[in-house]
Amino acid sequence: MSLLDKIDKENVPQHIAIIMDGNGRWAKSRGLDRTEGHREGAVSVRKVVEAATKAGVKFLTLYAFSTENWCRPEEEISTLMELMVYTVAKETDNLIKNGIRLHCIGDIQRLPENTRNALCRCIEQTSSGENLTLVLALSYSSRWELVNAAKAIAAGVKNGVLDENSITEETVNEYLTTKDMPELDLLIRTGGEIRISNFLLWQAAYSELYFTDIFWPDFDEERLYEAILDFQKKERRFGKISEQLEKGNP
Ligand code: IPE
Ligand code: IPE
Ligand code: MG
């Protein structure tokens, strides 16, 4: 029996984000090159995307390459970029078939041209997918995003489009790369580290957090369902007390 059957379909997180960590250590523990870990990690992506779709998740944001990852050895960076081109091209038909729409957030202009082109092609071809939006965070970091938002808001005030006294949380949301996405319900990190590594800092303000020691290449359908079941056990109080929630008070 799959854990999918145990999931309460009325309480599925609408938006899950995953820090896919542990590819290198997975490979090292098998005496393999780090590259092999990244290749195997791409297989996990396929499994988890399909599992999220089956569970009824609407948005899945995957941290695939951070701003800080540009500091890795050049060879590893180019392997990752090539892997992206290959995987995106290979998976496009499957995404279309499953009603999955691709979207990217991050400093996409920094990516090599062929990676950018492959992503744009896939985004265009999958644009009518309605089951799940798969968001790849590439050359993304939260501080990069927040600095850009601050600059854009400042420019808006300067040129009269925005009134500084009317700036609210919603205004800030509007200037983030996640502006059209639902609230982040669940943030998962694989690979054993208990840190956020500059990912969705604003958006994770009230997310449930789920950390697992499992390396990303070992994370699969059932592991995702486990994380969703754990999420369903939480009482999300958003600052209130339990009794207020029970009474269904606003
Ligand atoms: C995550 O795995 C993948 C990326 C950051 C691109 P790592 O490559 O960070 O794997 P570890 O943490 O070294 O094991
Ligand atoms: C976080 O993993 C970034 C991605 C998964 C893309 P890292 O392996 O880069 O994180 P740190 O450096 O250990 O915090
Ligand atoms: Mg890592």
Short mmCIF file of C-alpha atoms and ligand atoms in Angstrom, two decimals:
data_model
loop_
_atom_site.label_atom_id
_atom_site.label_comp_id
_atom_site.label_asym_id
_atom_site.label_seq_id
_atom_site.Cartn_x
_atom_site.Cartn_y
_atom_site.Cartn_z
CA MET A 1 0.00 0.00 0.00
CA SER A 2 1.20 3.49 -0.80
CA LEU A 3 1.20 6.23 1.80
CA LEU A 4 -0.74 8.24 -0.80
CA ASP A 5 -3.89 6.45 0.38
CA LYS A 6 -3.39 7.80 3.90
CA ILE A 7 -3.25 11.44 2.83
CA ASP A 8 -6.29 13.55 3.67
CA LYS A 9 -7.17 15.02 0.27
CA GLU A 10 -8.94 17.95 1.96
CA ASN A 11 -5.77 19.13 3.66
CA VAL A 12 -3.03 18.80 1.07
CA PRO A 13 -0.40 21.57 1.17
CA GLN A 14 -1.08 23.80 -1.83
CA HIS A 15 2.51 24.89 -2.13
CA ILE A 16 5.53 22.76 -1.20
CA ALA A 17 9.14 23.88 -1.62
CA ILE A 18 12.14 21.57 -1.41
CA ILE A 19 15.82 22.25 -0.76
CA MET A 20 17.16 19.25 -2.67
CA ASP A 21 20.40 18.66 -0.79
CA GLY A 22 22.81 15.74 -0.48
CA ASN A 23 23.64 14.75 -4.07
CA GLY A 24 27.39 15.06 -3.52
CA ARG A 25 27.41 13.07 -0.28
CA TRP A 26 25.17 10.41 -1.80
CA ALA A 27 27.74 9.94 -4.59
CA LYS A 28 30.74 10.09 -2.27
CA SER A 29 29.31 7.40 0.01
CA ARG A 30 29.22 5.12 -3.05
CA GLY A 31 32.72 6.02 -4.23
CA LEU A 32 31.23 7.89 -7.20
CA ASP A 33 31.87 11.31 -8.66
CA ARG A 34 29.60 14.13 -7.40
CA THR A 35 28.22 14.35 -10.93
CA GLU A 36 26.63 10.94 -10.53
CA GLY A 37 24.80 12.28 -7.50
CA HIS A 38 23.37 15.12 -9.56
CA ARG A 39 22.27 12.69 -12.29
CA GLU A 40 20.53 10.50 -9.75
CA GLY A 41 19.05 13.64 -8.20
CA ALA A 42 17.33 14.37 -11.50
CA VAL A 43 15.61 10.97 -11.26
CA SER A 44 14.29 11.96 -7.81
CA VAL A 45 12.93 15.19 -9.29
CA ARG A 46 10.88 13.20 -11.79
CA LYS A 47 9.50 10.90 -9.06
CA VAL A 48 8.67 13.71 -6.67
CA VAL A 49 7.00 15.86 -9.33
CA GLU A 50 4.73 12.96 -10.30
CA ALA A 51 4.00 12.16 -6.66
CA ALA A 52 3.11 15.79 -5.89
CA THR A 53 0.74 15.84 -8.86
CA LYS A 54 -0.96 12.64 -7.68
CA ALA A 55 -1.36 14.04 -4.17
CA GLY A 56 -3.06 17.18 -5.50
CA VAL A 57 -0.31 19.69 -4.66
CA LYS A 58 -0.74 22.79 -6.86
CA PHE A 59 2.73 24.40 -6.62
CA LEU A 60 6.06 22.65 -6.15
CA THR A 61 9.12 24.90 -5.90
CA LEU A 62 12.48 23.14 -6.19
CA TYR A 63 15.75 24.81 -5.17
CA ALA A 64 17.93 23.59 -8.02
CA PHE A 65 20.80 26.12 -8.02
CA SER A 66 21.44 28.94 -5.58
CA THR A 67 23.21 32.26 -6.09
CA GLU A 68 25.92 30.88 -3.80
CA ASN A 69 26.28 27.75 -5.96
CA TRP A 70 28.02 29.95 -8.58
CA CYS A 71 31.04 29.65 -6.25
CA ARG A 72 31.35 25.89 -6.90
CA PRO A 73 34.09 24.50 -9.17
CA GLU A 74 33.47 25.51 -12.78
CA GLU A 75 33.30 21.90 -13.90
CA GLU A 76 30.50 21.07 -11.46
CA ILE A 77 28.57 24.17 -12.52
CA SER A 78 28.78 23.26 -16.20
CA THR A 79 27.71 19.67 -15.48
CA LEU A 80 24.68 20.98 -13.60
CA MET A 81 23.77 23.38 -16.40
CA GLU A 82 24.11 20.65 -19.05
CA LEU A 83 22.06 18.27 -16.93
CA MET A 84 19.36 20.90 -16.78
CA VAL A 85 19.26 21.22 -20.58
CA TYR A 86 19.12 17.44 -21.02
CA THR A 87 16.51 16.81 -18.32
CA VAL A 88 14.20 19.64 -19.32
CA ALA A 89 14.22 18.54 -22.98
CA LYS A 90 13.72 14.88 -22.07
CA GLU A 91 10.87 15.58 -19.65
CA THR A 92 8.84 18.11 -21.64
CA ASP A 93 6.46 15.54 -23.20
CA ASN A 94 5.90 13.93 -19.85
CA LEU A 95 5.13 17.30 -18.24
CA ILE A 96 2.60 18.10 -20.97
CA LYS A 97 0.98 14.68 -20.59
CA ASN A 98 0.59 15.17 -16.84
CA GLY A 99 -0.72 18.73 -17.06
CA ILE A 100 2.38 20.21 -15.41
CA ARG A 101 3.40 23.78 -16.16
CA LEU A 102 7.04 24.81 -15.76
CA HIS A 103 8.03 28.14 -14.29
CA CYS A 104 11.41 29.53 -13.18
CA ILE A 105 12.41 32.02 -10.51
CA GLY A 106 15.85 33.52 -10.00
CA ASP A 107 18.47 35.47 -11.89
CA ILE A 108 17.84 33.56 -15.12
CA GLN A 109 19.95 36.01 -17.17
CA ARG A 110 23.03 34.62 -15.42
CA LEU A 111 22.44 31.11 -16.81
CA PRO A 112 24.30 29.98 -19.95
CA GLU A 113 22.34 30.70 -23.12
CA ASN A 114 21.56 27.07 -24.01
CA THR A 115 20.24 26.39 -20.49
CA ARG A 116 18.07 29.49 -20.65
CA ASN A 117 16.77 28.54 -24.10
CA ALA A 118 15.93 24.99 -23.04
CA LEU A 119 14.02 26.32 -20.04
CA CYS A 120 12.15 28.95 -22.07
CA ARG A 121 11.14 26.33 -24.64
CA CYS A 122 9.79 24.04 -21.95
CA ILE A 123 7.97 26.91 -20.18
CA GLU A 124 6.28 27.81 -23.46
CA GLN A 125 5.34 24.24 -24.37
CA THR A 126 3.91 23.44 -20.94
CA SER A 127 2.10 26.74 -20.42
CA SER A 128 -1.40 25.23 -20.54
CA GLY A 129 -0.75 22.69 -17.75
CA GLU A 130 -3.35 23.03 -15.02
CA ASN A 131 -2.62 20.26 -12.54
CA LEU A 132 0.64 21.44 -11.01
CA THR A 133 3.01 24.36 -11.43
CA LEU A 134 6.60 23.19 -11.13
CA VAL A 135 8.80 26.11 -10.16
CA LEU A 136 12.56 25.75 -10.56
CA ALA A 137 14.57 28.16 -8.42
CA LEU A 138 17.71 28.73 -10.48
CA SER A 139 20.44 31.19 -9.67
CA TYR A 140 18.01 32.13 -6.92
CA SER A 141 18.56 33.45 -3.45
CA SER A 142 16.16 35.14 -1.13
CA ARG A 143 18.44 38.08 -0.42
CA TRP A 144 18.89 38.64 -4.16
CA GLU A 145 15.10 38.64 -4.51
CA LEU A 146 14.54 40.99 -1.56
CA VAL A 147 17.18 43.46 -2.77
CA ASN A 148 15.46 43.54 -6.18
CA ALA A 149 12.09 44.06 -4.54
CA ALA A 150 13.46 46.92 -2.41
CA LYS A 151 14.93 48.58 -5.51
CA ALA A 152 11.69 48.25 -7.47
CA ILE A 153 9.59 49.58 -4.59
CA ALA A 154 11.97 52.51 -4.12
CA ALA A 155 11.73 53.28 -7.84
CA GLY A 156 7.93 53.06 -7.64
CA VAL A 157 7.85 55.61 -4.82
CA LYS A 158 10.27 57.89 -6.64
CA ASN A 159 8.25 57.97 -9.85
CA GLY A 160 4.91 58.30 -8.07
CA VAL A 161 3.46 54.83 -8.84
CA LEU A 162 3.60 53.95 -5.14
CA ASP A 163 2.83 55.94 -2.02
CA GLU A 164 5.29 54.99 0.74
CA ASN A 165 2.57 55.19 3.40
CA SER A 166 0.41 52.69 1.53
CA ILE A 167 3.08 50.00 1.35
CA THR A 168 1.78 46.80 2.97
CA GLU A 169 2.86 43.17 3.15
CA GLU A 170 0.80 42.62 0.00
CA THR A 171 2.80 45.31 -1.78
CA VAL A 172 6.04 43.52 -0.90
CA ASN A 173 4.53 40.21 -2.07
CA GLU A 174 3.74 41.82 -5.40
CA TYR A 175 7.41 42.60 -5.96
CA LEU A 176 8.69 39.11 -5.22
CA THR A 177 9.32 36.39 -7.81
CA THR A 178 6.61 34.33 -6.11
CA LYS A 179 3.91 36.97 -6.57
CA ASP A 180 1.40 34.75 -8.35
CA MET A 181 1.88 31.74 -6.11
CA PRO A 182 -0.08 30.63 -3.05
CA GLU A 183 1.43 30.86 0.44
CA LEU A 184 4.24 28.39 1.05
CA ASP A 185 2.70 25.69 3.28
CA LEU A 186 5.54 23.22 3.61
CA LEU A 187 9.30 23.58 3.24
CA ILE A 188 11.29 20.35 3.03
CA ARG A 189 15.07 19.98 3.19
CA THR A 190 16.81 16.69 2.48
CA GLY A 191 20.45 15.86 3.24
CA GLY A 192 20.54 16.37 7.00
CA GLU A 193 21.37 20.08 7.33
CA ILE A 194 19.01 22.16 9.46
CA ARG A 195 19.31 25.43 7.56
CA ILE A 196 17.51 27.48 4.94
CA SER A 197 20.52 28.44 2.77
CA ASN A 198 19.02 31.70 1.52
CA PHE A 199 15.80 30.15 0.18
CA LEU A 200 12.34 31.80 0.34
CA LEU A 201 13.06 33.64 3.60
CA TRP A 202 10.04 35.94 3.38
CA GLN A 203 7.73 33.25 1.99
CA ALA A 204 8.60 30.70 4.70
CA ALA A 205 7.43 33.03 7.50
CA TYR A 206 4.60 30.65 8.43
CA SER A 207 5.53 27.47 6.55
CA GLU A 208 5.80 24.15 8.28
CA LEU A 209 9.41 22.94 8.15
CA TYR A 210 10.41 19.35 7.49
CA PHE A 211 14.03 18.22 7.67
CA THR A 212 15.18 14.73 6.78
CA ASP A 213 18.62 13.08 6.78
CA ILE A 214 17.81 11.27 3.54
CA PHE A 215 20.05 12.40 0.67
CA TRP A 216 18.12 13.84 -2.26
CA PRO A 217 18.83 10.91 -4.67
CA ASP A 218 17.18 8.59 -2.13
CA PHE A 219 14.10 10.79 -1.73
CA ASP A 220 11.14 9.38 -3.65
CA GLU A 221 7.32 9.26 -3.89
CA GLU A 222 6.80 7.62 -0.52
CA ARG A 223 9.21 9.99 1.22
CA LEU A 224 7.21 12.93 -0.14
CA TYR A 225 3.97 11.38 1.10
CA GLU A 226 5.62 10.90 4.52
CA ALA A 227 6.40 14.63 4.62
CA ILE A 228 2.81 15.49 3.64
CA LEU A 229 1.43 13.18 6.34
CA ASP A 230 3.70 14.88 8.88
CA PHE A 231 2.36 18.26 7.69
CA GLN A 232 -1.21 17.03 8.19
CA LYS A 233 -0.48 16.29 11.87
CA LYS A 234 0.41 19.92 12.58
CA GLU A 235 -1.93 22.41 14.10
CA ARG A 236 -1.36 25.63 12.17
CA ARG A 237 -2.30 28.35 14.63
CA PHE A 238 -0.91 31.45 12.89
CA GLY A 239 -0.54 33.18 16.26
CA LYS A 240 -3.91 32.15 17.66
CA ILE A 241 -4.64 29.55 20.36
CA SER A 242 -6.03 26.05 19.78
CA GLU A 243 -9.48 26.85 21.17
CA GLN A 244 -10.02 29.59 18.60
CA LEU A 245 -9.32 27.14 15.80
CA GLU A 246 -11.64 24.46 17.20
CA LYS A 247 -14.54 26.88 17.36
CA GLY A 248 -13.84 27.82 13.78
CA ASN A 249 -13.63 31.45 14.85
CA PRO A 250 -12.12 33.78 12.29
C1 IPE B 1 22.36 19.63 -3.81
O1 IPE B 1 23.30 18.67 -3.50
C2 IPE B 1 22.39 20.01 -5.26
C3 IPE B 1 22.83 21.39 -5.51
C4 IPE B 1 23.15 22.27 -4.62
C5 IPE B 1 22.92 21.79 -6.91
P1 IPE B 1 24.80 19.07 -3.13
O2 IPE B 1 25.59 19.12 -4.39
O3 IPE B 1 24.82 20.28 -2.30
O4 IPE B 1 25.22 17.81 -2.29
P2 IPE B 1 26.07 17.80 -0.94
O5 IPE B 1 25.41 18.72 0.03
O6 IPE B 1 27.44 18.24 -1.32
O7 IPE B 1 26.02 16.39 -0.49
C1 IPE B 2 21.28 24.54 -1.05
O1 IPE B 2 22.20 23.51 -0.99
C2 IPE B 2 21.04 24.94 -2.46
C3 IPE B 2 20.36 23.96 -3.30
C4 IPE B 2 19.84 22.83 -2.89
C5 IPE B 2 20.22 24.33 -4.67
P1 IPE B 2 23.74 23.82 -0.70
O2 IPE B 2 24.42 22.50 -0.59
O3 IPE B 2 24.28 24.75 -1.70
O4 IPE B 2 23.65 24.54 0.71
P2 IPE B 2 24.76 24.84 1.78
O5 IPE B 2 25.89 25.53 1.08
O6 IPE B 2 25.22 23.54 2.35
O7 IPE B 2 24.09 25.67 2.81
MG MG B 3 24.75 20.61 -0.29
#
